[in-house]
Short mmCIF file of C-alpha atoms in Angstrom, two decimals:
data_model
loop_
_atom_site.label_atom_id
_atom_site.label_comp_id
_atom_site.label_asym_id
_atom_site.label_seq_id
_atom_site.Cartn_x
_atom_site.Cartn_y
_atom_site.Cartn_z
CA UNK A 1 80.57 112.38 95.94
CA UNK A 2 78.97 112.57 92.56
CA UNK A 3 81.17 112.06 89.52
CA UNK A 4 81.14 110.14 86.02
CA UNK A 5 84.82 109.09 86.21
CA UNK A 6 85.07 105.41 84.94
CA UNK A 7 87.90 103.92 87.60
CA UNK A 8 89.85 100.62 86.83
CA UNK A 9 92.56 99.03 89.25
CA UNK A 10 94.24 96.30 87.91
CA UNK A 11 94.96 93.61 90.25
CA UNK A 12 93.74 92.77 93.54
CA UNK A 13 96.33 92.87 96.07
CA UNK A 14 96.84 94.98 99.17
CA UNK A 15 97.38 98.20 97.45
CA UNK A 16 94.80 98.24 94.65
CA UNK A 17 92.45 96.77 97.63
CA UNK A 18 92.89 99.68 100.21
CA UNK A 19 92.28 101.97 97.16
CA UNK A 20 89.12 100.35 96.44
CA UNK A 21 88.08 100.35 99.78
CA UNK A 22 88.61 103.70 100.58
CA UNK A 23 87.22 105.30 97.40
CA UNK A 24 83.71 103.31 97.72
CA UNK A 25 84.09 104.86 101.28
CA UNK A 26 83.75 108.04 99.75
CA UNK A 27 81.20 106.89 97.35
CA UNK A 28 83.25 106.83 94.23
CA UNK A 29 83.02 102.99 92.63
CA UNK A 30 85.70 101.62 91.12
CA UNK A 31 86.62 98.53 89.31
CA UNK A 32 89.14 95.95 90.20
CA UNK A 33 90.07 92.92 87.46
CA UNK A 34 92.01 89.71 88.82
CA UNK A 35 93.97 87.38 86.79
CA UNK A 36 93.83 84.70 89.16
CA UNK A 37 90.29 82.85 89.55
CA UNK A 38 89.86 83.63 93.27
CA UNK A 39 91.27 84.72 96.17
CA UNK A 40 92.27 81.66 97.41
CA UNK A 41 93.22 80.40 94.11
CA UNK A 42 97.35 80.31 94.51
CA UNK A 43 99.09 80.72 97.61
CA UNK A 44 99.60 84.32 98.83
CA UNK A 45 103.31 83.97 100.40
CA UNK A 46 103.65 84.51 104.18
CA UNK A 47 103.62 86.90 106.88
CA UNK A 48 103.55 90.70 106.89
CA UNK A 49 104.28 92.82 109.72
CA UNK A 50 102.06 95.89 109.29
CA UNK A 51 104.18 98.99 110.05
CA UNK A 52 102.03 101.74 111.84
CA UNK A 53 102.71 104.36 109.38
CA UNK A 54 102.32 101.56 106.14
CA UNK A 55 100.24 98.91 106.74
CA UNK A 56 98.43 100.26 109.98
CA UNK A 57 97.80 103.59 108.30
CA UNK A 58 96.08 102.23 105.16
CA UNK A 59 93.86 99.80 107.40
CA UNK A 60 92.57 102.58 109.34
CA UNK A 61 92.16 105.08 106.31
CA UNK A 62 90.05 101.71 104.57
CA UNK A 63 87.33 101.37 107.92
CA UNK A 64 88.83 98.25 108.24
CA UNK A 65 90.70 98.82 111.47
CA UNK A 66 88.93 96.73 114.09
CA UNK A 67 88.61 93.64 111.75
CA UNK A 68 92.20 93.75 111.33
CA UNK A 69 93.07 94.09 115.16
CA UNK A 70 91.05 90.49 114.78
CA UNK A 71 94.15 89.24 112.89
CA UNK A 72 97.02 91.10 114.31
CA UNK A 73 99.39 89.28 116.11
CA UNK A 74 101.30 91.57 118.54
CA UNK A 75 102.92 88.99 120.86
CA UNK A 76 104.52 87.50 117.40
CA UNK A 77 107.55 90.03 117.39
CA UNK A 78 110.64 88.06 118.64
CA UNK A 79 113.50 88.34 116.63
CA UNK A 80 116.26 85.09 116.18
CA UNK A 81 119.35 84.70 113.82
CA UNK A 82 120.91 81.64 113.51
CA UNK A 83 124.57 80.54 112.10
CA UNK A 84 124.48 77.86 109.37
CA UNK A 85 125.83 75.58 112.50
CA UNK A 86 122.62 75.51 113.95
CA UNK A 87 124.52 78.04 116.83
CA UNK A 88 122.55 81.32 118.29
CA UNK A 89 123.72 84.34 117.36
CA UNK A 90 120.83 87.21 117.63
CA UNK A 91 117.98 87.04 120.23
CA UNK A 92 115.54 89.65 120.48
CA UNK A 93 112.54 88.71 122.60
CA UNK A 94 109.41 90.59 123.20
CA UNK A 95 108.32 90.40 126.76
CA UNK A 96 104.50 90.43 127.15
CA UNK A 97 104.56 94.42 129.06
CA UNK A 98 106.03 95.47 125.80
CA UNK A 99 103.19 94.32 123.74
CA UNK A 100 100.83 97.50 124.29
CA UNK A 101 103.88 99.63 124.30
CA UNK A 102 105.19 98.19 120.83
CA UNK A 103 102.31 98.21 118.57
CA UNK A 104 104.46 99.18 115.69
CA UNK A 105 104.73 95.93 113.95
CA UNK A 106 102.22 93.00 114.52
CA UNK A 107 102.14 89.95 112.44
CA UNK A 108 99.67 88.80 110.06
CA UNK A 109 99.23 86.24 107.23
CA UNK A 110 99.03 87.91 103.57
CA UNK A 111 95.88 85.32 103.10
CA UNK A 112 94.00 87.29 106.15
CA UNK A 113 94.78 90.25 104.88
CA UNK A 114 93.59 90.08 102.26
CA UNK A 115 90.39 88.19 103.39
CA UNK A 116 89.79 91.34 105.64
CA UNK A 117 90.15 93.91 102.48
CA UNK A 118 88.00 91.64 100.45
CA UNK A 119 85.54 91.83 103.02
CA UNK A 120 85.52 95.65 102.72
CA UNK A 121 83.97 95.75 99.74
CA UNK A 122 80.86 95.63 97.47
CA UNK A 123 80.07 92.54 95.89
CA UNK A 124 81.06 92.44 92.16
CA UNK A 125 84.03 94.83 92.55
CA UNK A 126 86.52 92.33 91.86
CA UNK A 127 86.14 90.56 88.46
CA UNK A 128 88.08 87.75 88.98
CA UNK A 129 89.74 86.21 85.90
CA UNK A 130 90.20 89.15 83.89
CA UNK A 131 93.99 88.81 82.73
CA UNK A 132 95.07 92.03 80.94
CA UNK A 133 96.25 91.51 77.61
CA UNK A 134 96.68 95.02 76.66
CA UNK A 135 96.22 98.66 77.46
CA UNK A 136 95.73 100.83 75.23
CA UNK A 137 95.66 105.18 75.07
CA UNK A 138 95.59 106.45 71.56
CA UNK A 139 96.96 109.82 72.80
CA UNK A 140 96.63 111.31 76.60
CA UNK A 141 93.36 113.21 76.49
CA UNK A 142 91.75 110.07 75.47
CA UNK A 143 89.71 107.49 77.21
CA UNK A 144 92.23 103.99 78.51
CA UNK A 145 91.04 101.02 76.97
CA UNK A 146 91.80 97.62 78.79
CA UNK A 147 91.74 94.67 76.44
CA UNK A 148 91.26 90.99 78.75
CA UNK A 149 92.60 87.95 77.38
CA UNK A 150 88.68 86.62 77.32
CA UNK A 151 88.07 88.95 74.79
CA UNK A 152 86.40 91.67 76.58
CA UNK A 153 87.35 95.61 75.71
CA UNK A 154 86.61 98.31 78.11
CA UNK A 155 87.21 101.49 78.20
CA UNK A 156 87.89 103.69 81.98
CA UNK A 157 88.83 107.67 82.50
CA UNK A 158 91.69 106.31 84.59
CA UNK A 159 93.73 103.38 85.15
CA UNK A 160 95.92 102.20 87.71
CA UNK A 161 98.41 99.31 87.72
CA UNK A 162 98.63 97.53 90.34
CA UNK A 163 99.53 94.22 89.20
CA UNK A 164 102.93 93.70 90.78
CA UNK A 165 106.61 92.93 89.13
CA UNK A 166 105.35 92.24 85.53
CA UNK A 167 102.43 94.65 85.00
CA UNK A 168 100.95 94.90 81.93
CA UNK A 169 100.23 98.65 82.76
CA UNK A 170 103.90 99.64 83.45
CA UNK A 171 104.84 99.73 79.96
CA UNK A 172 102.53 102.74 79.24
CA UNK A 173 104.30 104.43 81.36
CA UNK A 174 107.85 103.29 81.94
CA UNK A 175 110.28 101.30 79.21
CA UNK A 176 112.34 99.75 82.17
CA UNK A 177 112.12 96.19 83.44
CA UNK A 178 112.61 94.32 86.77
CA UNK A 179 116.12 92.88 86.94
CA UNK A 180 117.06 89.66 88.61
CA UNK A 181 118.84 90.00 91.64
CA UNK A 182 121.17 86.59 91.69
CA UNK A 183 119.05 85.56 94.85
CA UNK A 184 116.40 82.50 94.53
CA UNK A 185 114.06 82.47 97.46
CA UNK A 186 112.11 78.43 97.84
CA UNK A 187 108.98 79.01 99.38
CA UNK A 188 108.49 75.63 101.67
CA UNK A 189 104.75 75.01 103.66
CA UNK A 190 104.19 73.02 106.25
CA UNK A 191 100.47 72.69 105.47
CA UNK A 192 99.61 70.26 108.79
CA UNK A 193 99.96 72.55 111.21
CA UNK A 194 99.33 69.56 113.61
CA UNK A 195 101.96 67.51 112.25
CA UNK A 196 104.22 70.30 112.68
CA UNK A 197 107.64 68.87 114.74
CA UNK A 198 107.69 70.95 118.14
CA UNK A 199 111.53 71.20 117.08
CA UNK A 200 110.56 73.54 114.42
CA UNK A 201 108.41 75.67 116.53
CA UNK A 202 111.03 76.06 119.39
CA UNK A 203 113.45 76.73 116.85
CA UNK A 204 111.55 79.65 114.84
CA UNK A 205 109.91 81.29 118.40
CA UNK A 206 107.29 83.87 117.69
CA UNK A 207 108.31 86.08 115.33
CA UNK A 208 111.34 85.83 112.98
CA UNK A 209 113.96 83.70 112.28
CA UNK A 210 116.84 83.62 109.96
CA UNK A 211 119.79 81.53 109.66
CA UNK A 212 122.42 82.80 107.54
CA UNK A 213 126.09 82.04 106.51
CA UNK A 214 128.16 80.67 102.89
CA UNK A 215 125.75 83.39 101.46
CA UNK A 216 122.85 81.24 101.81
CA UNK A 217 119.98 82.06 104.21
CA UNK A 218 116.79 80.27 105.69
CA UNK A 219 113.55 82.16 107.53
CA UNK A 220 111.03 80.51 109.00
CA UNK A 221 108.05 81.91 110.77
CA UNK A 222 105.00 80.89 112.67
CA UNK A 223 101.56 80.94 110.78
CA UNK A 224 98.25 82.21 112.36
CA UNK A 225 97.21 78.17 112.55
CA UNK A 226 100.00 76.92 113.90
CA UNK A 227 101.84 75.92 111.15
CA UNK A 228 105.69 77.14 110.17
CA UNK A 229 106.20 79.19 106.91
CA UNK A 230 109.89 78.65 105.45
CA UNK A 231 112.03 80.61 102.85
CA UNK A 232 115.11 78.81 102.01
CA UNK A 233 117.03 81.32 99.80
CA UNK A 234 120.57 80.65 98.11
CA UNK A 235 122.39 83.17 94.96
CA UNK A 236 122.36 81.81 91.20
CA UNK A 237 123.35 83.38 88.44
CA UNK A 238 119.56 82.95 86.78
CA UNK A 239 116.09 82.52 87.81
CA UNK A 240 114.24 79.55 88.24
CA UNK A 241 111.38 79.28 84.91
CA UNK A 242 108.20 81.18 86.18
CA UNK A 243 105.94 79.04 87.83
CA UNK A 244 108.17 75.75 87.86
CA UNK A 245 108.31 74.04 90.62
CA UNK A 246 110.59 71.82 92.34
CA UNK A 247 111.73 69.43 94.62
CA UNK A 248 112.05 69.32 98.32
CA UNK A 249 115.40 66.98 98.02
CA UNK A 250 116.83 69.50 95.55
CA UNK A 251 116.16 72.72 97.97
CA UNK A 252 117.66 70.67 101.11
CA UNK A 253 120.90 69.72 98.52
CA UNK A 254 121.55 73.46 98.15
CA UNK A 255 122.15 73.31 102.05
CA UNK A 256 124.08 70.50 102.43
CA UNK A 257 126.68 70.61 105.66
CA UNK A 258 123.75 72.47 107.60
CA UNK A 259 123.13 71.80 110.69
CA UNK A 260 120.41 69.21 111.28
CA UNK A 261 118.34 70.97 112.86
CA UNK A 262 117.91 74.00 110.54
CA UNK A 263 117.39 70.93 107.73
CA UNK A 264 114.75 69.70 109.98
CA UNK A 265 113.03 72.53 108.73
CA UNK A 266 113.40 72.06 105.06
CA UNK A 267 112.71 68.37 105.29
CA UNK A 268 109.90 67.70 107.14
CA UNK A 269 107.76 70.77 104.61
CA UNK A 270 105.69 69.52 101.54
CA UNK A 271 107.33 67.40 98.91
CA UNK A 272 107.10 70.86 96.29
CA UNK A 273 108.45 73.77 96.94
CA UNK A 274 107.57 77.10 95.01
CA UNK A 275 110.83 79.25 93.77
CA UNK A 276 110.67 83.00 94.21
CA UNK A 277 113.28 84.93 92.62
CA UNK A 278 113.78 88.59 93.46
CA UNK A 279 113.43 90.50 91.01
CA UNK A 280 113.81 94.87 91.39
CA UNK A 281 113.28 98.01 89.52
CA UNK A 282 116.46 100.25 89.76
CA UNK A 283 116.21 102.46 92.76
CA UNK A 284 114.90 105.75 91.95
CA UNK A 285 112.50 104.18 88.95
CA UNK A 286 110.55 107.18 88.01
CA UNK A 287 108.12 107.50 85.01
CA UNK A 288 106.98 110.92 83.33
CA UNK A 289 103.58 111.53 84.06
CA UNK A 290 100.88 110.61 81.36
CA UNK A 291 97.06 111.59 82.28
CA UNK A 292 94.59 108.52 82.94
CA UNK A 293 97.28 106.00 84.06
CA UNK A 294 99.10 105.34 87.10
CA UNK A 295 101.16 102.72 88.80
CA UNK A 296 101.24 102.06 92.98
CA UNK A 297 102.74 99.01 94.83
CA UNK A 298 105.18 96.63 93.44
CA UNK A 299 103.86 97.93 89.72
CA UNK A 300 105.68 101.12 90.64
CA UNK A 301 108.47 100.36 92.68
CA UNK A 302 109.33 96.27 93.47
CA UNK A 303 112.20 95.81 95.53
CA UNK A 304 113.83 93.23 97.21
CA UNK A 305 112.05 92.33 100.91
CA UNK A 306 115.19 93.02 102.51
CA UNK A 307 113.73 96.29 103.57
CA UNK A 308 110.74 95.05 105.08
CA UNK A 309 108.53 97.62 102.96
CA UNK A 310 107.18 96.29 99.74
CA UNK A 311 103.79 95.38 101.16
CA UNK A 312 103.50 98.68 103.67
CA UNK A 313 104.31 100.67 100.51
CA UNK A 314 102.29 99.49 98.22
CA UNK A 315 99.05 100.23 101.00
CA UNK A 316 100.35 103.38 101.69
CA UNK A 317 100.73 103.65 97.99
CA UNK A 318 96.64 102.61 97.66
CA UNK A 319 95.68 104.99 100.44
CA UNK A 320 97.47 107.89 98.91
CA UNK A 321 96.47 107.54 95.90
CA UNK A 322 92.58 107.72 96.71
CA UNK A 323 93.09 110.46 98.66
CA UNK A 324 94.92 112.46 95.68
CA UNK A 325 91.73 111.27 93.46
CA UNK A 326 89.29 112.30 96.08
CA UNK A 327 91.02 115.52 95.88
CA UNK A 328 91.30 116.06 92.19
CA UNK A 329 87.60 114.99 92.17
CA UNK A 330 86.13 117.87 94.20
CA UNK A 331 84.66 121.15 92.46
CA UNK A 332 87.37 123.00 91.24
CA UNK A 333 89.92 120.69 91.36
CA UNK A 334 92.49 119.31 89.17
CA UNK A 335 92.63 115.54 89.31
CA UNK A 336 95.59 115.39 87.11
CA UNK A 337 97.55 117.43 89.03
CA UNK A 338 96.37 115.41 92.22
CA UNK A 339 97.94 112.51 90.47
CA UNK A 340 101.40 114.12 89.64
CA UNK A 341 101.77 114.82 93.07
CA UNK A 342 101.32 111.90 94.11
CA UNK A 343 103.62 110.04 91.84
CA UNK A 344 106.05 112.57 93.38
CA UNK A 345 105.58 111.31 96.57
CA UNK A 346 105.29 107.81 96.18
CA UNK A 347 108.66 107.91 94.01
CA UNK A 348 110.68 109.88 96.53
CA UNK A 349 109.49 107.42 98.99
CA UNK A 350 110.31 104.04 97.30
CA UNK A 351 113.86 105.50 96.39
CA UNK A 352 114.55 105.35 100.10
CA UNK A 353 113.54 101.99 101.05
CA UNK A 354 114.71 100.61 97.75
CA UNK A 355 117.88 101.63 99.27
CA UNK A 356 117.89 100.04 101.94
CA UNK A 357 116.81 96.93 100.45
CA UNK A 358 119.40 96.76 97.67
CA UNK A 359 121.87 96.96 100.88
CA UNK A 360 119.83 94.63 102.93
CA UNK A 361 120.24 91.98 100.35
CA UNK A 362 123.69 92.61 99.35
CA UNK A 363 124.54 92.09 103.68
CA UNK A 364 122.37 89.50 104.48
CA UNK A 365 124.33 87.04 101.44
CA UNK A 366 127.52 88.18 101.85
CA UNK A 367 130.59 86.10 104.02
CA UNK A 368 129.63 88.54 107.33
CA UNK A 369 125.81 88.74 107.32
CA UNK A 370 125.90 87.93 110.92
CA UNK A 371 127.96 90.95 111.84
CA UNK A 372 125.84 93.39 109.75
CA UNK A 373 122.94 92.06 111.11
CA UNK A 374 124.09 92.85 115.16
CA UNK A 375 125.73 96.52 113.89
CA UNK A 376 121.93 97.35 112.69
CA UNK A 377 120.77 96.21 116.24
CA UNK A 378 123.61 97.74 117.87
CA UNK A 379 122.57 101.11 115.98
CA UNK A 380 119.02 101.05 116.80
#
């Protein structure tokens, strides 16, 4: 497709990635600038189950769909909740017959992800440390500059933020902030995955696990070497300094009268753990449209992961959004309009499962969580 429009994504996670990789399928080249120094440069978080119209969708749209069945864990998708006692409440196991008949959801680790859309791509089309500093648009017919903290200005026909919960791009667009949610997540790795206890494994299963009660909550889940991944997550009335870090001893504290065997999990991780408050937009966050900028992905629309959609959105997001440029980019078309239409959709969209996760969160901490839990089984 021959064009002269100057592209920039900011940030390089799943969303701005499938965008990437589908517009250089199309031949249109586009930019991508990374704060961080590499991919591997902080740790990515845990696992993701791909939904098939999310996830799935944007893998197959990107040509990347047999190098992510290489990943895809499909025999990962039991499901166990726990009472803080240690006591089984919820068991969901997937028998091996149901694994080609429920391809819905496999698991995969954020890392391989996005290894896989990395992969994808041209060489050079991520500029790795490239922190925005600024964006600039002088008035909405004119070109976007992006200023990096390095010193570097450049100027693109069209921008697009996706750079997660504090984008720099957002506030061209939108005046309203992520809000703390009172709920501190503790990201805890088990990094050995052969020193891992077999007590841990048995007790997480393939596939999910939660244990929840006194409004505190822990999920653990198998890695793709072996290892355990755990979230111990607990209310307080405000977030944990950005990137602090703290203690193991101080996480297990929070849980003290546990059952030893959910601790088991907390104390055998590493000695740091990594807090992660959740932070969300207010549900229905909307923008009015302004011509050479756009948002996708957490950018757009974070919520908390109590909906199980903030990673599936934010590729469907990516995969949308080329195809709306690919659109507005063929003779005759109106690329502006392309994008309007698009932030239409992607809006009406995230208001749903924004929803859901605003309700998700406010269940899964309160005095019943158990209960809600088995009425949304019961339902489905």
């Amino acid at each position: 497709m021959t064009h002269d429009l100057r592209i920039a994504i900011v940030g390089a996670g799943p969303g701005g990635l499938v965008l990437a990789n589908i517009l250089d399928r199309h031949g249109v080249t586009a930019t991508i600038f990374e704060s961080d120094s590499s991919a591997t440069a902080r740790a990515q978080g845990g696992v993701l189950d791909l939904h098939a119209e999310g996830g799935q969708y944007a893998m197959r749209e990107a040509g990347l769909w047999e190098e992510f069945q290489r990943i895809a864990r499909y025999d990962e998708q039991d499901f166990r909740v726990y009472n803080c006692r240690g006591e089984l409440e919820i068991l969901q196991l997937t028998k091996p017959e149901d694994f080609e008949v429920d391809r819905s959801r496999p698991e995969t680790d954020r890392p391989q992800i996005r290894a896989v859309l990395l992969g994808g791509l041209p060489e050079g089309t991520v500029r790795w440390e490239r922190a925005l500093q600024k964006i600039v648009q002088p008035d909405p017919v004119a070109p976007v500059s992006l200023r990096f903290r390095n010193g570097v200005v450049e100027e693109f026909d069209l921008v697009i933020g996706a750079d997660g919960t504090w984008s720099r791009v957002r506030p061209l667009l939108s005046s309203t902030t992520p809000q703390y949610t009172g709920v501190t997540f503790f990201e805890m790795l088990h990094s050995n995955a052969a020193a891992v206890d077999p007590a841990n494994v048995a007790l997480v299963g393939k596939g999910n696990m939660f244990a929840l009660g006194e409004r505190r909550a822990i999920n653990g889940h198998l890695t793709a070497s072996g290892g355990v991944h755990v979230y111990a997550a607990t209310m307080a009335e405000e977030p944990p300094a950005r990137d602090a870090l703290v203690r193991r001893d101080d996480v297990l504290a929070l849980f003290s009268g546990w059952s030893p065997g959910l601790l088991r999990l907390l104390e055998t991780a590493e000695p740091v753990a990594i807090p992660r408050p959740l932070w969300a937009l207010p549900v229905g966050h909307s923008w009015e449209h302004r011509a050479g900028v756009t948002l996708l992905g957490d950018a757009a629309h974070v919520m908390s992961p109590f909906s199980g959609e903030g990673a599936n959105l934010a590729m469907r997001d990516g995969a949308d959004l080329a195809h709306a440029i690919l659109r507005g980019l063929q003779q005759g078309a109106d690329l502006d309009q392309q994008l309007r239409m698009y932030e239409a959709d992607i809006q009406a969209r995230a208001a749903v499962a924004a929803e859901g996760a605003m309700r998700g969160l406010e269940e899964a901490f309160s005095e019943d969580a158990i209960e809600h839990i088995r009425e949304m089984f019961q339902a489905h």
